[in-house]
């Protein structure tokens, strides 16, 4: 159900009922002098349940007596409580962040907000929900569903609501950084079989499809967000904890609630398809204009979905900054409007269907610094199977690097670590093996053995080393005498410069480098020995994700900067 179809309090403006108490920092119900009870938000449309009773009015305390002359009042001044809990709600697709604050006195209003939230089963596709002491992975989905007032003029009016915009939001275990990884809607993937809960409570397995667009993982053949979850797991190796979905109305209502979002264009745009018409420069957009901005693609970049992803990432970064600004957090009116708009715009998995759970998630996400929130896009290339490419496929090596970084909780930005943590992770003697001069790739001599990797791995890695990494003096030495769990590189002391160079190419850690003896290669010359272990992930894929860096050509940006769309 879209946001327009959900009930809300019509006769009472919630923003007029709630005020920020400067003494306590909490939002409280404001009692009119002539009224013995506080107004209560009306129940949702279609609900037959009577409105809950309002709490009894609070009695006024008598003024404290003045202490006798010459005596000091021994009562300690009351400590000010912290400002009302800031709740950062991350919604799907193009609507990523919503801030909500309510005080403990707002129980009835929280019940009203709970009623606003729509939910769907996760059908066992999630981890069971995020945990406070673990890394968090939330799947954010923006659908192309055109339901709701004013949306029938956009594209396919009969769309079932496909995964038009999808972001895998990864938040580090220590909350020092986060990555918002965009998955192109036109990426060719395999959608697995999806057990799906039906309206009558029964379960139906919707058959999977091979070689189809990613966006068909939702809406097509009755697929729900749980199927998009399974597709993401199949694609990335990362199982989401929860999902959040929003449609077109979310963009309009949330940007209006926050008072508009600043965007920037490097050129004039007049796009009849998205209805965006703006001159070059900075602008504040909200409502219909904000929706037009995130939907435009023909007038930016190369005019495709990847260009639209870039403009959406700019928009989300700007929205994040606006929501974390004092202008928003200190405005009771904006906070209540965001509470209403955010909960009405959300469709979440059943494990998130409560303000309490959303509050807990919001408090975890609120710890982030925008400079360490990276927006990135899955590395892709034009589909070689199409004469005129309209879809994309993975760049296997770089894409796997990105997936491994997310899976292994590696930051895409430089995040300062505590010295103690750094010393625990790196033994000085082991780390020293990576330090020093490095040979040129053409000077490296190495024999490659398969010590537990999949069949044919040594041959595939050799092809990569010779054809792409420039290590021409390499050879396939067959199977190792025994299987090993970890990939290792053994070398003689006088081969240390070659070992460091090869370690950099392969992404080997210092622990994988084993000082020892050289072996003789087919030409009778001394060579190193690279043994591929069970941890080997594929030719050209970095072996140690904890020391990996993002691919140099990875499309990415951070949420603390404004970058004008070109």
XYZ file of C-alpha atoms in Angstrom, residues 258-262 284 317-329 334:
20
model
C 12.425 18.250 6.077
C 12.015 21.554 4.232
C 13.774 20.583 0.995
C 17.132 19.077 0.026
C 20.013 20.948 -1.632
C 16.689 23.230 -2.952
C 24.163 12.419 0.718
C 22.537 15.842 0.791
C 19.451 14.461 2.549
C 21.689 12.810 5.143
C 23.395 16.114 5.909
C 20.060 17.932 6.153
C 18.606 15.398 8.553
C 21.639 15.527 10.841
C 21.716 19.330 10.883
C 20.699 21.370 13.923
C 18.068 23.078 11.766
C 16.191 19.770 11.661
C 17.036 18.211 15.021
C 9.936 19.227 11.489
